[in-house]
Structures are given as structure tokens and as C-alpha cells.
Amino acid sequence: MDNHNKYSVRCQCGAVEVQLNNNPVVHAFCHCSDCRDLLNIPFHAVTAWNKNDAVIVKGEEELSIYKHPSLEMTRCFCKHCGETVFNTNVMDWRVISQLLISKCNNNEIPENLRSDKHFFYEQRVVDRQDELPKFSRGTDGPLYEDQH
């Protein structure tokens, strides 16, 4: 990865690679029940990209896609090593884990990709003690602290 707002991530075996251009639409901690249901995690440190800014440059045919049976979400993972490369959501964003970004960047998350907020905090199952703003729902709604 470099410092020119162009990054790449790949699965563990290297069969699939995605190039990330420009900046993500969102870089945050997501606490929504949909992410928990799709990924079996308590919250998700995410970067969300427009489809044309997260381009599969290697191994598109090596991806398997799991479509959630009741949500407009998918999990896209490598057929060979099983690593999730990205998810898609109802807005058709490609959601890439900050953990994968870190793994592909010498265990570092570039400053402009680090979480700068929490959203869907009212749905959380784990409290987070940090100074980041915590939005009750999406990032354009009220802050959780203002409602409680």
C-alpha cells in the first residue's frame, strides 16, 4: 500500500486481489445486527467503498459468493483459502474489513482508513470505551449519547 489513496487487499493465498482507489465512503465501527448476522461477529471495523473504487483486479473467478437468505447482503470469499475479501450491503458498497487492510499493510491501518465513528450503536452487543462519536443508527442521525 502507498500514501496516494490507492491501496490493495488480497486473500491469504493471493488468488483474489482488490484495488482500492480514492477514499472510502465510510470508515467506522459498525454495530448493526445485519453485520453480526452475516459475519458472526459482535461489531465490524469497516471501510465501505463504492463499487467502482473497490475493483477486483485478480481472481474474480476465484470468488465464492454467499447471499444472505433474508438480507440484501453478500459475503464474497476466496474459493481456495476461504478468506472473506469483502461484503456487499443494501447500498451495493463493497465493505472491506480493517483487519484485512491491516494484514495487507504490515499490520498497519493507514490513518485515513481508521474508524472515525461508530454507527448503529443502539444495536450494539459490546460497549466500546473510546472518544469516537457514537451514532444511534447511520452516520447522519442523532448521537447515541444525546438520546440517553
Tab-separated table of N, CA and C in Angstrom, residues 64-139:
chain	number	residue	atom	x	y	z
A	64	SER	N	-16.154	-16.969	-4.269
A	64	SER	CA	-17.456	-17.573	-3.999
A	64	SER	C	-18.290	-16.511	-3.315
A	65	ILE	N	-19.579	-16.527	-3.566
A	65	ILE	CA	-20.461	-15.504	-3.009
A	65	ILE	C	-21.571	-16.181	-2.225
A	66	TYR	N	-21.683	-15.792	-0.963
A	66	TYR	CA	-22.783	-16.253	-0.121
A	66	TYR	C	-23.793	-15.120	-0.042
A	67	LYS	N	-25.006	-15.358	-0.497
A	67	LYS	CA	-26.084	-14.378	-0.401
A	67	LYS	C	-26.905	-14.701	0.827
A	68	HIS	N	-27.011	-13.734	1.730
A	68	HIS	CA	-27.809	-13.939	2.937
A	68	HIS	C	-29.258	-14.212	2.529
A	69	PRO	N	-29.921	-15.179	3.162
A	69	PRO	CA	-31.274	-15.555	2.735
A	69	PRO	C	-32.340	-14.486	2.954
A	70	SER	N	-32.147	-13.576	3.901
A	70	SER	CA	-33.203	-12.595	4.153
A	70	SER	C	-32.721	-11.144	4.107
A	71	LEU	N	-31.434	-10.914	4.003
A	71	LEU	CA	-30.890	-9.556	3.950
A	71	LEU	C	-30.320	-9.285	2.566
A	72	GLU	N	-30.274	-8.024	2.190
A	72	GLU	CA	-29.640	-7.658	0.923
A	72	GLU	C	-28.145	-7.485	1.156
A	73	MET	N	-27.495	-8.575	1.537
A	73	MET	CA	-26.069	-8.569	1.841
A	73	MET	C	-25.450	-9.851	1.304
A	74	THR	N	-24.191	-9.732	0.899
A	74	THR	CA	-23.439	-10.902	0.477
A	74	THR	C	-22.085	-10.911	1.174
A	75	ARG	N	-21.506	-12.086	1.235
A	75	ARG	CA	-20.127	-12.259	1.713
A	75	ARG	C	-19.360	-12.886	0.561
A	76	CYS	N	-18.295	-12.229	0.120
A	76	CYS	CA	-17.504	-12.680	-1.026
A	76	CYS	C	-16.161	-13.173	-0.512
A	77	PHE	N	-15.878	-14.443	-0.749
A	77	PHE	CA	-14.690	-15.054	-0.161
A	77	PHE	C	-13.968	-15.918	-1.184
A	78	CYS	N	-12.696	-16.157	-0.936
A	78	CYS	CA	-11.858	-16.942	-1.833
A	78	CYS	C	-12.269	-18.411	-1.789
A	79	LYS	N	-12.409	-19.026	-2.950
A	79	LYS	CA	-12.756	-20.448	-3.050
A	79	LYS	C	-11.667	-21.341	-2.474
A	80	HIS	N	-10.444	-20.852	-2.462
A	80	HIS	CA	-9.304	-21.686	-2.078
A	80	HIS	C	-8.983	-21.600	-0.589
A	81	CYS	N	-8.781	-20.382	-0.081
A	81	CYS	CA	-8.382	-20.248	1.326
A	81	CYS	C	-9.553	-19.892	2.235
A	82	GLY	N	-10.693	-19.489	1.667
A	82	GLY	CA	-11.877	-19.190	2.460
A	82	GLY	C	-11.914	-17.801	3.064
A	83	GLU	N	-10.878	-16.996	2.848
A	83	GLU	CA	-10.856	-15.663	3.463
A	83	GLU	C	-11.898	-14.754	2.822
A	84	THR	N	-12.672	-14.068	3.666
A	84	THR	CA	-13.616	-13.074	3.170
A	84	THR	C	-12.821	-11.883	2.660
A	85	VAL	N	-13.054	-11.525	1.404
A	85	VAL	CA	-12.353	-10.396	0.792
A	85	VAL	C	-13.188	-9.129	0.950
A	86	PHE	N	-14.492	-9.241	0.755
A	86	PHE	CA	-15.387	-8.112	1.006
A	86	PHE	C	-16.809	-8.628	1.162
A	87	ASN	N	-17.655	-7.754	1.679
A	87	ASN	CA	-19.091	-7.986	1.769
A	87	ASN	C	-19.755	-6.919	0.911
A	88	THR	N	-20.993	-7.138	0.555
A	88	THR	CA	-21.776	-6.069	-0.051
A	88	THR	C	-22.990	-5.827	0.840
A	89	ASN	N	-23.507	-4.598	0.765
A	89	ASN	CA	-24.674	-4.253	1.573
A	89	ASN	C	-25.791	-3.734	0.676
A	90	VAL	N	-26.860	-3.286	1.287
A	90	VAL	CA	-28.042	-2.839	0.557
A	90	VAL	C	-27.721	-1.646	-0.347
A	91	MET	N	-26.686	-0.876	-0.034
A	91	MET	CA	-26.296	0.267	-0.859
A	91	MET	C	-25.326	-0.139	-1.967
A	92	ASP	N	-25.056	-1.440	-2.071
A	92	ASP	CA	-24.133	-2.011	-3.052
A	92	ASP	C	-22.700	-1.517	-2.853
A	93	TRP	N	-22.373	-1.130	-1.635
A	93	TRP	CA	-20.990	-0.803	-1.302
A	93	TRP	C	-20.218	-2.100	-1.125
A	94	ARG	N	-18.950	-2.059	-1.409
A	94	ARG	CA	-18.054	-3.164	-1.081
A	94	ARG	C	-17.434	-2.834	0.269
A	95	VAL	N	-17.747	-3.652	1.233
A	95	VAL	CA	-17.343	-3.421	2.622
A	95	VAL	C	-16.133	-4.302	2.912
A	96	ILE	N	-15.027	-3.650	3.214
A	96	ILE	CA	-13.767	-4.359	3.425
A	96	ILE	C	-13.326	-4.159	4.862
A	97	SER	N	-13.023	-5.252	5.504
A	97	SER	CA	-12.618	-5.249	6.906
A	97	SER	C	-11.301	-4.504	7.094
A	98	GLN	N	-11.235	-3.709	8.164
A	98	GLN	CA	-9.973	-3.060	8.501
A	98	GLN	C	-8.925	-4.092	8.903
A	99	LEU	N	-9.361	-5.247	9.380
A	99	LEU	CA	-8.414	-6.315	9.697
A	99	LEU	C	-7.701	-6.792	8.434
A	100	LEU	N	-8.439	-6.978	7.338
A	100	LEU	CA	-7.812	-7.390	6.084
A	100	LEU	C	-6.872	-6.300	5.568
A	101	ILE	N	-7.290	-5.053	5.679
A	101	ILE	CA	-6.412	-3.947	5.269
A	101	ILE	C	-5.128	-3.977	6.077
A	102	SER	N	-5.242	-4.195	7.368
A	102	SER	CA	-4.057	-4.275	8.228
A	102	SER	C	-3.155	-5.436	7.813
A	103	LYS	N	-3.743	-6.605	7.581
A	103	LYS	CA	-2.951	-7.778	7.182
A	103	LYS	C	-2.178	-7.530	5.895
A	104	CYS	N	-2.736	-6.730	5.003
A	104	CYS	CA	-2.097	-6.463	3.706
A	104	CYS	C	-1.202	-5.230	3.746
A	105	ASN	N	-1.028	-4.639	4.928
A	105	ASN	CA	-0.253	-3.406	5.065
A	105	ASN	C	0.673	-3.494	6.274
A	106	ASN	N	1.376	-4.609	6.416
A	106	ASN	CA	2.343	-4.784	7.513
A	106	ASN	C	1.725	-4.525	8.883
A	107	ASN	N	0.488	-4.993	9.072
A	107	ASN	CA	-0.241	-4.862	10.340
A	107	ASN	C	-0.488	-3.416	10.747
A	108	GLU	N	-0.645	-2.553	9.762
A	108	GLU	CA	-0.969	-1.141	9.992
A	108	GLU	C	-2.238	-0.790	9.219
A	109	ILE	N	-3.038	0.087	9.807
A	109	ILE	CA	-4.185	0.646	9.094
A	109	ILE	C	-3.840	2.099	8.799
A	110	PRO	N	-3.787	2.498	7.534
A	110	PRO	CA	-3.494	3.897	7.227
A	110	PRO	C	-4.464	4.827	7.956
A	111	GLU	N	-3.973	5.963	8.369
A	111	GLU	CA	-4.763	6.917	9.159
A	111	GLU	C	-6.104	7.234	8.496
A	112	ASN	N	-6.110	7.443	7.184
A	112	ASN	CA	-7.350	7.836	6.504
A	112	ASN	C	-8.337	6.682	6.331
A	113	LEU	N	-7.966	5.477	6.781
A	113	LEU	CA	-8.879	4.333	6.715
A	113	LEU	C	-9.312	3.852	8.096
A	114	ARG	N	-8.758	4.428	9.147
A	114	ARG	CA	-9.117	4.014	10.509
A	114	ARG	C	-10.524	4.487	10.860
A	115	SER	N	-11.170	3.721	11.702
A	115	SER	CA	-12.519	4.087	12.143
A	115	SER	C	-12.503	5.456	12.796
A	116	ASP	N	-13.452	6.294	12.389
A	116	ASP	CA	-13.565	7.626	12.983
A	116	ASP	C	-14.913	7.835	13.664
A	117	LYS	N	-15.710	6.767	13.754
A	117	LYS	CA	-17.030	6.860	14.382
A	117	LYS	C	-17.572	5.448	14.604
A	118	HIS	N	-18.659	5.378	15.346
A	118	HIS	CA	-19.453	4.154	15.486
A	118	HIS	C	-20.817	4.453	14.879
A	119	PHE	N	-21.418	3.475	14.227
A	119	PHE	CA	-22.813	3.660	13.852
A	119	PHE	C	-23.618	2.415	14.167
A	120	PHE	N	-24.934	2.614	14.232
A	120	PHE	CA	-25.883	1.610	14.728
A	120	PHE	C	-25.521	1.209	16.164
A	121	TYR	N	-25.060	2.190	16.935
A	121	TYR	CA	-24.614	1.912	18.299
A	121	TYR	C	-25.765	1.446	19.185
A	122	GLU	N	-26.988	1.841	18.883
A	122	GLU	CA	-28.135	1.389	19.679
A	122	GLU	C	-28.348	-0.119	19.543
A	123	GLN	N	-27.767	-0.747	18.520
A	123	GLN	CA	-27.899	-2.190	18.317
A	123	GLN	C	-26.702	-2.968	18.866
A	124	ARG	N	-25.783	-2.297	19.505
A	124	ARG	CA	-24.535	-2.940	19.933
A	124	ARG	C	-24.795	-4.062	20.934
A	125	VAL	N	-23.864	-5.015	20.949
A	125	VAL	CA	-23.854	-6.062	21.964
A	125	VAL	C	-22.611	-5.940	22.841
A	126	VAL	N	-21.687	-5.081	22.440
A	126	VAL	CA	-20.455	-4.820	23.189
A	126	VAL	C	-20.293	-3.310	23.305
A	127	ASP	N	-20.109	-2.821	24.526
A	127	ASP	CA	-19.829	-1.396	24.712
A	127	ASP	C	-18.392	-1.104	24.315
A	128	ARG	N	-18.178	0.050	23.715
A	128	ARG	CA	-16.831	0.489	23.347
A	128	ARG	C	-16.523	1.770	24.113
A	129	GLN	N	-15.407	1.774	24.805
A	129	GLN	CA	-14.983	2.946	25.564
A	129	GLN	C	-13.915	3.676	24.760
A	130	ASP	N	-14.326	4.664	23.993
A	130	ASP	CA	-13.390	5.488	23.241
A	130	ASP	C	-14.024	6.859	23.044
A	131	GLU	N	-13.297	7.747	22.438
A	131	GLU	CA	-13.760	9.124	22.253
A	131	GLU	C	-14.457	9.347	20.911
A	132	LEU	N	-14.635	8.303	20.123
A	132	LEU	CA	-15.260	8.465	18.811
A	132	LEU	C	-16.756	8.720	18.959
A	133	PRO	N	-17.344	9.520	18.062
A	133	PRO	CA	-18.795	9.724	18.116
A	133	PRO	C	-19.529	8.410	17.873
A	134	LYS	N	-20.626	8.245	18.592
A	134	LYS	CA	-21.421	7.020	18.514
A	134	LYS	C	-22.826	7.392	18.036
A	135	PHE	N	-23.109	7.077	16.786
A	135	PHE	CA	-24.399	7.393	16.195
A	135	PHE	C	-25.382	6.259	16.480
A	136	SER	N	-26.608	6.629	16.854
A	136	SER	CA	-27.620	5.621	17.173
A	136	SER	C	-27.887	4.702	15.991
A	137	ARG	N	-28.037	5.292	14.819
A	137	ARG	CA	-28.298	4.493	13.604
A	137	ARG	C	-27.163	4.769	12.617
A	138	GLY	N	-27.497	5.272	11.437
A	138	GLY	CA	-26.475	5.599	10.446
A	138	GLY	C	-25.695	6.835	10.854
A	139	THR	N	-24.846	7.297	9.960
A	139	THR	CA	-23.961	8.410	10.315
A	139	THR	C	-24.600	9.776	10.154
